[in-house]
Short mmCIF file of C-alpha atoms and ligand atoms in Angstrom, two decimals:
data_model
loop_
_atom_site.label_atom_id
_atom_site.label_comp_id
_atom_site.label_asym_id
_atom_site.label_seq_id
_atom_site.Cartn_x
_atom_site.Cartn_y
_atom_site.Cartn_z
CA GLY A 1126 0.00 0.00 0.00
CA ASP A 1127 0.86 3.64 -0.31
CA PRO A 1128 2.29 4.98 2.95
CA GLN A 1129 0.74 8.38 2.17
CA VAL A 1130 -2.78 7.01 2.55
CA PRO A 1131 -3.82 6.22 6.08
CA ALA A 1132 -5.17 2.67 5.90
CA GLN A 1133 -8.19 3.59 7.98
CA ARG A 1134 -9.56 6.31 5.67
CA THR A 1135 -12.74 4.88 4.16
CA PHE A 1136 -15.78 6.40 2.49
CA ASP A 1137 -19.57 5.96 2.46
CA LEU A 1138 -19.77 6.55 -1.27
CA VAL A 1139 -17.22 5.19 -3.71
CA ILE A 1140 -17.25 5.82 -7.45
CA ALA A 1141 -15.24 3.50 -9.70
CA ALA A 1142 -14.66 4.53 -13.30
CA ASN A 1143 -11.91 3.81 -15.81
CA ARG A 1144 -10.72 7.42 -15.58
CA LEU A 1145 -10.44 9.75 -12.63
CA PRO A 1146 -12.40 12.99 -13.12
CA VAL A 1147 -9.18 15.03 -13.54
CA ASP A 1148 -6.52 15.59 -16.17
CA ALA A 1149 -2.86 16.18 -15.42
CA VAL A 1150 -1.49 19.55 -16.47
CA THR A 1151 2.28 19.99 -16.56
CA GLY A 1152 3.27 23.53 -15.66
CA ALA A 1153 6.23 25.53 -17.00
CA ASP A 1154 8.25 24.41 -13.97
CA GLY A 1155 7.55 20.78 -14.83
CA LYS A 1156 5.25 20.40 -11.84
CA ILE A 1157 2.04 18.45 -12.34
CA THR A 1158 -1.25 19.92 -11.24
CA TRP A 1159 -4.71 18.47 -11.75
CA ARG A 1160 -7.55 20.06 -13.64
CA ARG A 1161 -11.12 18.86 -13.25
CA SER A 1162 -12.22 17.09 -16.45
CA PRO A 1163 -14.99 18.82 -18.34
CA GLY A 1164 -18.30 17.06 -18.63
CA GLY A 1165 -21.55 16.27 -16.95
CA LEU A 1166 -20.50 13.12 -15.12
CA VAL A 1167 -18.14 15.05 -12.85
CA THR A 1168 -20.82 17.69 -12.21
CA ALA A 1169 -23.35 14.99 -11.36
CA MET A 1170 -21.00 13.22 -9.02
CA GLU A 1171 -20.10 16.48 -7.30
CA SER A 1172 -23.77 17.07 -6.66
CA VAL A 1173 -24.35 13.61 -5.16
CA MET A 1174 -21.14 13.76 -3.16
CA HIS A 1175 -22.20 17.08 -1.71
CA GLY A 1176 -22.32 16.76 2.05
CA ARG A 1177 -20.99 13.20 2.11
CA GLU A 1178 -17.48 11.86 2.08
CA GLY A 1179 -16.91 10.35 -1.33
CA ALA A 1180 -13.96 8.66 -3.01
CA TRP A 1181 -13.30 8.13 -6.70
CA VAL A 1182 -11.23 5.16 -7.85
CA GLY A 1183 -9.83 5.37 -11.39
CA TRP A 1184 -6.85 5.64 -13.70
CA ALA A 1185 -5.06 9.01 -13.81
CA GLY A 1186 -4.40 8.73 -17.55
CA GLU A 1187 -0.66 7.95 -17.73
CA PRO A 1188 0.80 4.43 -17.83
CA GLY A 1189 3.17 3.38 -15.05
CA LYS A 1190 3.35 4.29 -11.41
CA ALA A 1191 0.09 5.79 -10.16
CA PRO A 1192 0.19 9.22 -8.51
CA ARG A 1193 -0.51 9.14 -4.81
CA ALA A 1194 -3.98 9.64 -3.41
CA PHE A 1195 -5.11 13.24 -3.37
CA THR A 1196 -8.13 15.39 -2.74
CA GLN A 1197 -9.58 17.84 -5.22
CA ASN A 1198 -12.78 19.90 -4.81
CA SER A 1199 -13.54 17.78 -1.73
CA MET A 1200 -13.46 14.60 -3.85
CA HIS A 1201 -11.02 12.01 -2.59
CA LEU A 1202 -9.19 10.62 -5.59
CA ARG A 1203 -7.64 7.16 -5.45
CA PRO A 1204 -5.57 6.47 -8.57
CA VAL A 1205 -5.33 2.92 -9.94
CA ARG A 1206 -2.11 1.89 -11.65
CA LEU A 1207 -2.23 0.85 -15.31
CA ASP A 1208 1.00 -0.32 -16.89
CA GLN A 1209 1.70 0.07 -20.58
CA ASP A 1210 0.54 -3.49 -21.35
CA ASP A 1211 -2.66 -2.85 -19.34
CA VAL A 1212 -3.33 0.21 -21.47
CA VAL A 1213 -2.76 -1.74 -24.67
CA ASP A 1214 -4.59 -4.95 -23.72
CA TYR A 1215 -7.29 -3.97 -21.20
CA TYR A 1216 -8.10 -0.45 -22.39
CA GLU A 1217 -7.31 -0.22 -26.11
CA GLY A 1218 -7.76 -3.93 -26.82
CA GLN A 1219 -10.55 -5.51 -24.81
CA SER A 1220 -12.47 -2.34 -23.99
CA ASN A 1221 -12.22 -0.36 -27.21
CA ASP A 1222 -11.47 -2.93 -29.94
CA CYS A 1223 -13.71 -5.73 -28.68
CA LEU A 1224 -16.45 -4.58 -26.29
CA TRP A 1225 -17.00 -1.17 -27.92
CA PRO A 1226 -17.76 -2.54 -31.42
CA ILE A 1227 -19.87 -5.46 -30.12
CA TYR A 1228 -21.92 -3.10 -27.92
CA HIS A 1229 -22.38 -0.72 -30.89
CA ASP A 1230 -23.97 -3.14 -33.34
CA ALA A 1231 -20.60 -4.27 -34.78
CA ILE A 1232 -20.41 -1.19 -37.04
CA VAL A 1233 -16.80 -2.31 -37.44
CA PRO A 1234 -15.87 -5.93 -36.74
CA ALA A 1235 -14.87 -6.72 -33.15
CA LYS A 1236 -11.51 -8.34 -32.48
CA PHE A 1237 -11.09 -11.12 -29.97
CA ARG A 1238 -7.76 -11.76 -28.28
CA ARG A 1239 -7.25 -14.08 -25.32
CA ARG A 1240 -4.48 -11.82 -24.02
CA TRP A 1241 -6.91 -8.89 -23.90
CA ARG A 1242 -9.44 -10.87 -21.87
CA THR A 1243 -6.77 -11.84 -19.38
CA ALA A 1244 -5.71 -8.20 -19.02
CA TYR A 1245 -9.36 -7.15 -18.61
CA GLU A 1246 -9.76 -9.61 -15.73
CA ARG A 1247 -6.47 -8.51 -14.21
CA VAL A 1248 -7.32 -4.79 -14.28
CA ASN A 1249 -10.92 -5.33 -13.11
CA THR A 1250 -9.49 -7.27 -10.15
CA ARG A 1251 -7.17 -4.38 -9.35
CA PHE A 1252 -10.11 -1.95 -9.38
CA ALA A 1253 -12.19 -4.24 -7.14
CA GLU A 1254 -9.33 -4.54 -4.65
CA GLN A 1255 -8.82 -0.80 -4.54
CA VAL A 1256 -12.53 -0.17 -4.00
CA ALA A 1257 -12.63 -2.84 -1.27
CA LYS A 1258 -9.89 -0.93 0.55
CA VAL A 1259 -11.56 2.47 0.53
CA ALA A 1260 -15.22 1.51 1.06
CA ALA A 1261 -16.57 2.06 4.57
CA PRO A 1262 -18.68 -0.70 6.15
CA GLY A 1263 -22.02 -0.81 4.32
CA ALA A 1264 -20.84 1.79 1.79
CA THR A 1265 -22.53 2.50 -1.52
CA VAL A 1266 -20.34 1.71 -4.52
CA TRP A 1267 -21.17 3.03 -7.96
CA VAL A 1268 -19.27 1.35 -10.79
CA HIS A 1269 -19.27 2.97 -14.24
CA ASP A 1270 -19.28 1.59 -17.73
CA TYR A 1271 -18.18 -1.25 -19.98
CA GLN A 1272 -14.52 -1.23 -18.94
CA LEU A 1273 -15.44 -2.46 -15.45
CA GLN A 1274 -18.10 -5.12 -15.94
CA LEU A 1275 -16.36 -7.71 -13.76
CA VAL A 1276 -15.92 -5.37 -10.80
CA PRO A 1277 -19.37 -5.94 -9.21
CA ALA A 1278 -18.87 -9.71 -8.67
CA LEU A 1279 -15.18 -9.38 -7.81
CA LEU A 1280 -16.00 -6.72 -5.24
CA ARG A 1281 -18.87 -8.69 -3.75
CA LYS A 1282 -16.47 -11.56 -3.09
CA LEU A 1283 -14.21 -9.21 -1.15
CA ARG A 1284 -16.90 -7.12 0.53
CA SER A 1285 -20.37 -8.64 0.84
CA ASP A 1286 -21.41 -5.75 3.11
CA VAL A 1287 -21.34 -3.01 0.47
CA ARG A 1288 -24.16 -2.05 -1.84
CA ILE A 1289 -23.08 -2.18 -5.49
CA GLY A 1290 -24.56 -0.37 -8.48
CA TRP A 1291 -23.31 -0.30 -12.07
CA PHE A 1292 -24.26 2.09 -14.85
CA ASN A 1293 -23.63 1.43 -18.53
CA HIS A 1294 -22.94 4.59 -20.53
CA ILE A 1295 -23.09 2.75 -23.85
CA PRO A 1296 -25.79 0.51 -25.33
CA PHE A 1297 -26.19 -3.12 -24.29
CA PRO A 1298 -26.28 -5.24 -27.45
CA PRO A 1299 -28.91 -7.71 -28.62
CA VAL A 1300 -28.16 -11.22 -27.38
CA GLU A 1301 -27.37 -12.43 -30.93
CA LEU A 1302 -24.42 -10.04 -30.99
CA PHE A 1303 -23.47 -10.37 -27.34
CA MET A 1304 -23.18 -14.15 -27.84
CA GLN A 1305 -20.15 -13.63 -30.07
CA MET A 1306 -18.09 -12.56 -27.06
CA PRO A 1307 -15.75 -15.26 -25.83
CA GLY A 1308 -16.33 -15.55 -22.08
CA ARG A 1309 -19.76 -13.95 -22.43
CA GLU A 1310 -21.16 -15.75 -19.35
CA GLY A 1311 -18.34 -14.29 -17.26
CA ILE A 1312 -19.43 -10.76 -18.17
CA LEU A 1313 -23.04 -11.43 -17.17
CA GLU A 1314 -21.90 -13.06 -13.92
CA GLY A 1315 -19.59 -10.12 -13.28
CA LEU A 1316 -22.47 -7.67 -13.64
CA LEU A 1317 -24.82 -9.80 -11.55
CA GLY A 1318 -22.55 -9.19 -8.58
CA ALA A 1319 -24.30 -5.79 -8.37
CA ASP A 1320 -27.54 -5.02 -6.53
CA PHE A 1321 -28.78 -2.68 -9.25
CA LEU A 1322 -27.82 -2.27 -12.92
CA GLY A 1323 -28.66 0.95 -14.73
CA PHE A 1324 -28.89 1.32 -18.53
CA GLN A 1325 -29.52 4.29 -20.81
CA ARG A 1326 -32.68 2.95 -22.45
CA LYS A 1327 -35.30 0.31 -21.71
CA PRO A 1328 -34.22 -1.77 -24.74
CA ASP A 1329 -30.67 -1.91 -23.32
CA ALA A 1330 -31.95 -3.31 -20.02
CA ALA A 1331 -34.19 -5.71 -21.96
CA ASN A 1332 -31.20 -6.91 -24.00
CA PHE A 1333 -29.28 -7.59 -20.81
CA LEU A 1334 -32.19 -9.49 -19.25
CA ARG A 1335 -32.63 -11.55 -22.42
CA ALA A 1336 -28.93 -12.42 -22.42
CA CYS A 1337 -29.21 -13.58 -18.78
CA ARG A 1338 -32.25 -15.69 -19.54
CA GLY A 1339 -30.64 -17.24 -22.60
CA LEU A 1340 -27.10 -17.84 -21.38
CA LEU A 1341 -27.32 -18.40 -17.61
CA ASP A 1342 -29.18 -20.66 -15.25
CA VAL A 1343 -31.29 -17.88 -13.76
CA THR A 1344 -34.94 -16.87 -13.64
CA VAL A 1345 -35.96 -13.48 -14.99
CA ARG A 1346 -39.25 -11.97 -13.83
CA GLY A 1347 -40.05 -8.47 -15.05
CA ASP A 1348 -36.84 -6.47 -14.68
CA VAL A 1349 -35.41 -8.67 -11.93
CA VAL A 1350 -32.90 -11.51 -12.32
CA HIS A 1351 -33.28 -14.18 -9.62
CA LEU A 1352 -30.07 -16.09 -8.94
CA PRO A 1353 -29.80 -19.67 -7.72
CA ASP A 1354 -28.30 -18.46 -4.40
CA GLY A 1355 -31.44 -16.46 -3.61
CA ARG A 1356 -30.06 -13.02 -4.47
CA SER A 1357 -31.84 -10.88 -6.99
CA VAL A 1358 -30.61 -8.07 -9.22
CA ARG A 1359 -32.73 -5.39 -10.87
CA ALA A 1360 -31.88 -4.01 -14.30
CA SER A 1361 -33.65 -0.93 -15.59
CA ALA A 1362 -33.33 2.29 -17.55
CA VAL A 1363 -31.98 5.47 -15.90
CA PRO A 1364 -31.20 7.78 -18.85
CA ILE A 1365 -28.28 10.15 -18.26
CA SER A 1366 -28.61 13.87 -18.89
CA VAL A 1367 -26.72 17.17 -18.77
CA ASP A 1368 -26.19 19.94 -16.22
CA TYR A 1369 -29.14 21.96 -17.50
CA ASN A 1370 -28.81 24.91 -15.10
CA GLY A 1371 -25.06 25.19 -15.55
CA LEU A 1372 -25.37 25.22 -19.35
CA ARG A 1373 -28.34 27.58 -19.28
CA GLU A 1374 -26.38 30.02 -17.16
CA LEU A 1375 -23.34 29.85 -19.44
CA ALA A 1376 -25.49 30.31 -22.54
CA GLY A 1377 -27.05 33.40 -20.96
CA ASP A 1378 -23.68 34.93 -20.05
CA PRO A 1379 -23.21 38.14 -22.10
CA ALA A 1380 -19.59 37.20 -22.88
CA VAL A 1381 -20.70 33.85 -24.31
CA GLN A 1382 -23.52 35.48 -26.25
CA GLN A 1383 -21.07 37.95 -27.68
CA ARG A 1384 -18.75 35.11 -28.65
CA ALA A 1385 -21.68 33.37 -30.39
CA ALA A 1386 -22.35 36.52 -32.43
CA GLU A 1387 -18.66 36.75 -33.23
CA ILE A 1388 -18.58 33.13 -34.43
CA ARG A 1389 -21.48 33.91 -36.76
CA GLU A 1390 -19.62 36.89 -38.10
CA GLN A 1391 -16.37 34.97 -38.51
CA LEU A 1392 -18.26 32.39 -40.54
CA GLY A 1393 -19.35 35.15 -42.92
CA ASP A 1394 -22.75 35.85 -41.36
CA PRO A 1395 -24.43 33.04 -43.28
CA LYS A 1396 -28.19 32.51 -43.34
CA HIS A 1397 -27.83 29.02 -41.88
CA ILE A 1398 -25.21 27.51 -39.59
CA LEU A 1399 -25.31 23.73 -39.33
CA LEU A 1400 -23.28 22.14 -36.54
CA GLY A 1401 -21.96 18.69 -35.70
CA VAL A 1402 -20.06 17.90 -32.48
CA ASP A 1403 -18.70 14.40 -31.94
CA ARG A 1404 -15.73 12.41 -30.85
CA LEU A 1405 -14.17 11.18 -34.10
CA ASP A 1406 -15.71 7.72 -33.69
CA TYR A 1407 -17.21 5.37 -36.29
CA THR A 1408 -20.37 5.08 -34.18
CA LYS A 1409 -21.20 8.76 -34.72
CA GLY A 1410 -22.23 8.54 -38.38
CA LEU A 1411 -19.88 11.29 -39.56
CA ARG A 1412 -19.47 9.85 -43.04
CA HIS A 1413 -23.23 9.57 -43.55
CA ARG A 1414 -23.62 13.19 -42.47
CA LEU A 1415 -20.87 14.41 -44.80
CA LYS A 1416 -22.29 12.41 -47.67
CA ALA A 1417 -25.72 14.00 -47.18
CA TYR A 1418 -24.23 17.51 -46.95
CA GLY A 1419 -22.00 17.01 -49.99
CA GLU A 1420 -24.95 15.81 -52.06
CA LEU A 1421 -27.11 18.75 -50.96
CA LEU A 1422 -24.40 21.14 -52.17
CA GLN A 1423 -23.93 19.17 -55.37
CA SER A 1424 -27.63 19.26 -56.24
CA GLY A 1425 -27.88 22.96 -55.47
CA ASP A 1426 -30.40 22.40 -52.68
CA LEU A 1427 -27.91 24.17 -50.44
CA ASP A 1428 -26.03 27.27 -51.49
CA PRO A 1429 -22.58 27.50 -49.88
CA SER A 1430 -22.81 31.29 -49.84
CA GLU A 1431 -25.85 31.00 -47.55
CA THR A 1432 -25.12 27.87 -45.54
CA VAL A 1433 -22.06 26.74 -43.64
CA PHE A 1434 -21.46 23.50 -41.84
CA VAL A 1435 -19.19 23.42 -38.78
CA GLN A 1436 -18.02 19.97 -37.76
CA VAL A 1437 -16.18 19.63 -34.46
CA ALA A 1438 -14.56 16.20 -34.41
CA THR A 1439 -12.69 15.58 -31.18
CA PRO A 1440 -9.54 13.44 -31.53
CA SER A 1441 -10.21 9.99 -30.11
CA ARG A 1442 -8.47 6.61 -29.71
CA GLU A 1443 -5.98 7.35 -32.46
CA ARG A 1444 -3.82 4.36 -31.65
CA LEU A 1445 -6.54 2.04 -32.98
CA ALA A 1446 -6.53 1.27 -36.72
CA ALA A 1447 -10.30 1.70 -37.11
CA TYR A 1448 -10.06 5.26 -35.78
CA ARG A 1449 -7.07 6.23 -37.92
CA GLU A 1450 -8.85 4.87 -40.97
CA LEU A 1451 -12.01 6.82 -40.16
CA ARG A 1452 -10.01 10.01 -39.68
CA GLY A 1453 -8.43 9.54 -43.11
CA GLN A 1454 -11.83 9.01 -44.75
CA VAL A 1455 -13.42 11.99 -42.99
CA GLU A 1456 -10.57 14.34 -43.83
CA LEU A 1457 -10.55 13.21 -47.45
CA GLU A 1458 -14.27 13.91 -47.70
CA VAL A 1459 -13.94 17.31 -45.98
CA GLY A 1460 -11.24 18.25 -48.46
CA ARG A 1461 -13.32 17.03 -51.38
CA ILE A 1462 -16.43 18.95 -50.29
CA ASN A 1463 -14.49 22.18 -49.71
CA GLY A 1464 -12.53 21.75 -52.94
CA GLU A 1465 -15.69 21.38 -54.97
CA HIS A 1466 -18.00 23.83 -53.23
CA SER A 1467 -16.28 26.46 -51.10
CA PRO A 1468 -16.53 30.02 -52.39
CA ILE A 1469 -13.20 31.87 -52.53
CA GLY A 1470 -12.38 33.21 -49.09
CA SER A 1471 -14.74 31.00 -47.11
CA THR A 1472 -15.41 27.34 -46.49
CA ALA A 1473 -18.56 25.32 -47.05
CA LEU A 1474 -17.39 23.01 -44.29
CA THR A 1475 -15.35 24.16 -41.31
CA TYR A 1476 -13.64 21.13 -39.80
CA LEU A 1477 -12.17 21.41 -36.29
CA HIS A 1478 -10.19 18.39 -35.09
CA ARG A 1479 -9.43 19.50 -31.54
CA SER A 1480 -10.87 20.14 -28.09
CA PHE A 1481 -12.42 23.41 -26.99
CA PRO A 1482 -13.14 25.00 -23.62
CA ARG A 1483 -16.67 24.66 -22.34
CA THR A 1484 -17.50 28.32 -23.03
CA GLU A 1485 -16.49 28.00 -26.68
CA MET A 1486 -18.64 24.86 -27.06
CA VAL A 1487 -21.63 26.66 -25.57
CA ALA A 1488 -21.07 29.65 -27.86
CA LEU A 1489 -20.98 27.26 -30.84
CA PHE A 1490 -24.21 25.60 -29.70
CA ALA A 1491 -25.84 28.99 -29.28
CA ALA A 1492 -24.66 30.16 -32.72
CA ALA A 1493 -25.89 27.08 -34.60
CA ASP A 1494 -29.28 27.09 -36.30
CA VAL A 1495 -29.44 23.33 -36.77
CA LEU A 1496 -27.54 20.68 -34.81
CA ILE A 1497 -26.95 17.51 -36.80
CA VAL A 1498 -26.58 14.32 -34.75
CA THR A 1499 -26.43 11.18 -36.86
CA PRO A 1500 -24.92 8.28 -34.88
CA LEU A 1501 -25.43 4.75 -36.15
CA ARG A 1502 -25.59 3.76 -32.49
CA ASP A 1503 -25.10 5.88 -29.36
CA GLY A 1504 -25.88 5.11 -25.72
CA MET A 1505 -27.41 8.54 -25.11
CA ASN A 1506 -25.64 11.45 -26.90
CA LEU A 1507 -25.19 14.34 -24.53
CA VAL A 1508 -24.48 16.80 -27.34
CA ALA A 1509 -28.16 16.82 -28.34
CA LYS A 1510 -29.24 17.59 -24.77
CA GLU A 1511 -26.55 20.25 -24.37
CA TYR A 1512 -27.83 22.01 -27.48
CA VAL A 1513 -31.35 21.98 -26.03
CA ALA A 1514 -30.10 23.55 -22.80
CA CYS A 1515 -28.37 26.32 -24.80
CA HIS A 1516 -31.47 27.31 -26.80
CA ALA A 1517 -34.59 28.91 -25.43
CA ASP A 1518 -36.96 29.28 -28.35
CA ASP A 1519 -35.02 28.79 -31.55
CA GLY A 1520 -32.83 26.23 -33.21
CA ALA A 1521 -33.53 22.68 -34.34
CA ILE A 1522 -32.00 19.24 -34.01
CA VAL A 1523 -31.72 16.55 -36.66
CA LEU A 1524 -31.38 13.45 -34.50
CA SER A 1525 -30.68 9.83 -35.32
CA GLU A 1526 -33.22 7.30 -34.12
CA PHE A 1527 -30.30 5.14 -33.00
CA THR A 1528 -29.34 7.40 -30.09
CA GLY A 1529 -30.65 7.02 -26.55
CA ALA A 1530 -31.52 10.72 -26.68
CA ALA A 1531 -34.11 10.08 -29.42
CA ASP A 1532 -36.31 8.26 -26.87
CA GLU A 1533 -36.74 11.46 -24.88
CA LEU A 1534 -36.23 14.12 -27.57
CA SER A 1535 -39.06 12.90 -29.76
CA ARG A 1536 -39.67 16.48 -30.96
CA ALA A 1537 -36.33 16.59 -32.72
CA TYR A 1538 -36.29 15.99 -36.48
CA LEU A 1539 -35.71 12.27 -36.21
CA CYS A 1540 -33.83 10.45 -38.95
CA ASN A 1541 -32.37 7.14 -40.04
CA PRO A 1542 -28.81 8.10 -41.00
CA HIS A 1543 -28.47 5.04 -43.24
CA ASP A 1544 -31.19 6.48 -45.51
CA ILE A 1545 -29.21 9.29 -47.15
CA ASP A 1546 -32.12 10.63 -49.24
CA LYS A 1547 -34.39 10.89 -46.21
CA LEU A 1548 -31.57 12.36 -44.16
CA LYS A 1549 -31.15 15.09 -46.81
CA GLN A 1550 -34.89 15.84 -46.75
CA THR A 1551 -34.87 15.96 -42.95
CA ILE A 1552 -31.95 18.42 -42.89
CA LEU A 1553 -33.78 20.68 -45.37
CA GLN A 1554 -37.01 20.45 -43.38
CA ALA A 1555 -35.23 21.32 -40.13
CA MET A 1556 -33.61 24.32 -41.85
CA HIS A 1557 -36.74 25.64 -43.50
CA ASP A 1558 -39.55 25.00 -41.01
CA PRO A 1559 -41.03 28.28 -39.73
CA PRO A 1560 -39.81 29.79 -36.43
CA GLY A 1561 -43.11 28.89 -34.75
CA GLU A 1562 -42.51 25.22 -35.42
CA HIS A 1563 -38.97 25.46 -34.08
CA ARG A 1564 -40.24 27.21 -30.97
CA ARG A 1565 -42.86 24.54 -30.24
CA ARG A 1566 -40.38 21.74 -30.68
CA MET A 1567 -37.58 23.36 -28.67
CA ARG A 1568 -39.87 24.27 -25.78
CA SER A 1569 -41.08 20.72 -25.49
CA MET A 1570 -37.53 19.34 -25.59
CA ARG A 1571 -36.37 21.94 -23.09
CA ARG A 1572 -39.01 20.86 -20.56
CA THR A 1573 -37.73 17.30 -20.92
CA VAL A 1574 -34.08 18.18 -20.33
CA MET A 1575 -34.92 20.67 -17.58
CA THR A 1576 -36.87 18.15 -15.51
CA ASN A 1577 -34.50 15.27 -16.18
CA ASP A 1578 -31.11 16.90 -15.73
CA VAL A 1579 -27.88 15.18 -14.69
CA GLN A 1580 -28.43 15.81 -10.98
CA HIS A 1581 -31.82 14.16 -11.26
CA TRP A 1582 -30.22 11.23 -13.08
CA ALA A 1583 -27.64 10.66 -10.35
CA GLU A 1584 -30.23 10.87 -7.57
CA ASP A 1585 -32.53 8.56 -9.50
CA PHE A 1586 -29.74 6.00 -9.89
CA LEU A 1587 -28.82 6.11 -6.20
CA THR A 1588 -32.48 5.86 -5.16
CA ASN A 1589 -32.85 2.76 -7.32
CA LEU A 1590 -29.69 1.35 -5.81
CA GLN A 1591 -30.85 1.99 -2.23
CA ALA A 1592 -34.24 0.43 -3.00
CA ALA A 1593 -32.73 -2.73 -4.48
CA PRO A 1594 -33.04 -5.74 -2.21
CA HIS A 1595 -29.49 -6.07 -0.94
CA LYS A 1596 -29.80 -9.41 0.82
CA PRO A 1597 -32.33 -12.10 0.01
CA LYS A 1598 -34.88 -13.06 2.62
CA GLY A 1599 -33.41 -15.52 5.10
CA HIS A 1600 -29.80 -14.61 4.20
CA ARG A 1601 -27.54 -13.19 6.83
P1 ADQ B 2753 -19.44 10.02 -25.85
O1 ADQ B 2753 -19.43 8.94 -26.87
O2 ADQ B 2753 -18.16 10.70 -25.63
O3 ADQ B 2753 -20.02 9.50 -24.44
P2 ADQ B 2753 -21.47 12.26 -25.87
O4 ADQ B 2753 -22.60 11.78 -25.04
O5 ADQ B 2753 -21.90 13.02 -27.07
O6 ADQ B 2753 -20.55 11.08 -26.42
O7 ADQ B 2753 -20.54 13.18 -24.99
C1 ADQ B 2753 -19.47 13.91 -25.54
C2 ADQ B 2753 -19.14 15.11 -24.64
O8 ADQ B 2753 -17.91 15.71 -25.04
C3 ADQ B 2753 -20.20 16.20 -24.72
O9 ADQ B 2753 -20.38 16.73 -23.45
C4 ADQ B 2753 -19.58 17.24 -25.69
O10 ADQ B 2753 -20.01 18.56 -25.49
C5 ADQ B 2753 -18.11 17.09 -25.34
N1 ADQ B 2753 -17.26 17.42 -26.51
C6 ADQ B 2753 -17.29 16.83 -27.72
N2 ADQ B 2753 -16.36 17.36 -28.53
C7 ADQ B 2753 -15.71 18.30 -27.83
C8 ADQ B 2753 -14.62 19.20 -28.11
N3 ADQ B 2753 -14.00 19.21 -29.31
N4 ADQ B 2753 -14.21 20.03 -27.15
C9 ADQ B 2753 -14.81 20.00 -25.93
N5 ADQ B 2753 -15.83 19.19 -25.61
C10 ADQ B 2753 -16.28 18.34 -26.53
C11 ADQ B 2753 -20.46 8.22 -23.90
C12 ADQ B 2753 -21.52 7.49 -24.72
C13 ADQ B 2753 -22.71 8.40 -24.96
C14 ADQ B 2753 -23.26 8.90 -23.62
C15 ADQ B 2753 -22.15 9.45 -22.74
C16 ADQ B 2753 -22.65 9.74 -21.33
O11 ADQ B 2753 -20.98 7.04 -25.96
O12 ADQ B 2753 -23.74 7.73 -25.68
O13 ADQ B 2753 -24.22 9.91 -23.85
O14 ADQ B 2753 -21.06 8.54 -22.63
O15 ADQ B 2753 -23.26 8.61 -20.75
#
């Protein structure tokens, strides 16, 4: 153990996620400081940790020796060590080159390597051990996402007194796809170590329950899995959301509003600004979106002197071949579209392959007339909800039916991104519908996001977890 951490320091609430909610920043003097990661998850966790002592167990982002335990914004951070081979085999391999594609409808083929599975088990064990050390007696443990599916059962073996919840940020696949996974039963058994399992959508929970029924010797009644040892585990939908009030406030900030106006001006004050914001990931349907936009310019339905498209594509997982290949294809297409259609001195398609501060993202959302969200599969898609929070009465969203967000944002302009002709029509409709129609749709979506914000999501998850039967009747 680390001599810096008093062995007795334990916590009533423990979060376990692949990454800690901070990024290392190296200063000019070479000293490392930590900056809170952007994003709703950290905000949500801060709100549920408010007034209680909480710890967060996760990787600090660099391979090799883990930094020592530290406290930031009253969150007690407990770094887990990942060595270079853990990063390659557990994180890049098993998590992102096997589980990620299987859980996203095998948009690209999944790869199966026995070495990756071994590393996944090894790292999940390390996480479970670390959580077992910092959890107070009877603590609540909240495990996040597909990288840590074995942690619930591993932790239960070490600490049967704690209450364990797991939330899946990505979809859970249909059993026909899930069955391809070598060691598939082990994943289900790993998850069933929890007391409560949360999914983005009802169909994700249903897929999980179907997989349990089909592959394990368990009984499923309603949304509860009954295990042979008498325990039972509930699986249901708790859709994640965004920090509505925080975004709303930022969007209303005069400096951000001014920046939004400036962005419009910098883009040549076009009649229409279309916007896409995604990690550069093959699940996000970027190529389908670019194809539709290119064809609309080609046919003359869109005039590049009136319409500009801004695509923010955040760098992601560039060590994996599938991601490098996608980047090449996207950048080729961007170049082709601009080469064929950009007027001199401006661009039909502004492509930004980098990260931006939160304020700049909000200014972009506020400046955009139509947000275009076309994933082929997406657990939720926070970008769509963020856009809603940044618009009061105007704006429109073209939204893929294959996102979790589409379940709640039914007043978006829904589309099937595989159907390019329909997608084109939907984009045009979203652009040209009258302001009254936009207002009606946005108001309805805003009510949805306002009432189900990220704080509500976190409370809802924890309430479900507390309500789950922890011990079966007659068990001690
Ligand atoms: P992601 O696949 O990363 O998340 P998403 O939900 O859209 O997808 O979240 C991306 C976040 O990053 C958004 O908050 C967005 O504003 C921000 N972002 C994107 N590009 C950025 C840039 N260039 N600079 C700064 N910020 C940027 C996974 C699942 C989703 C699920 C979330 C949460 O794949 O389906 O919604 O987790 O559960």
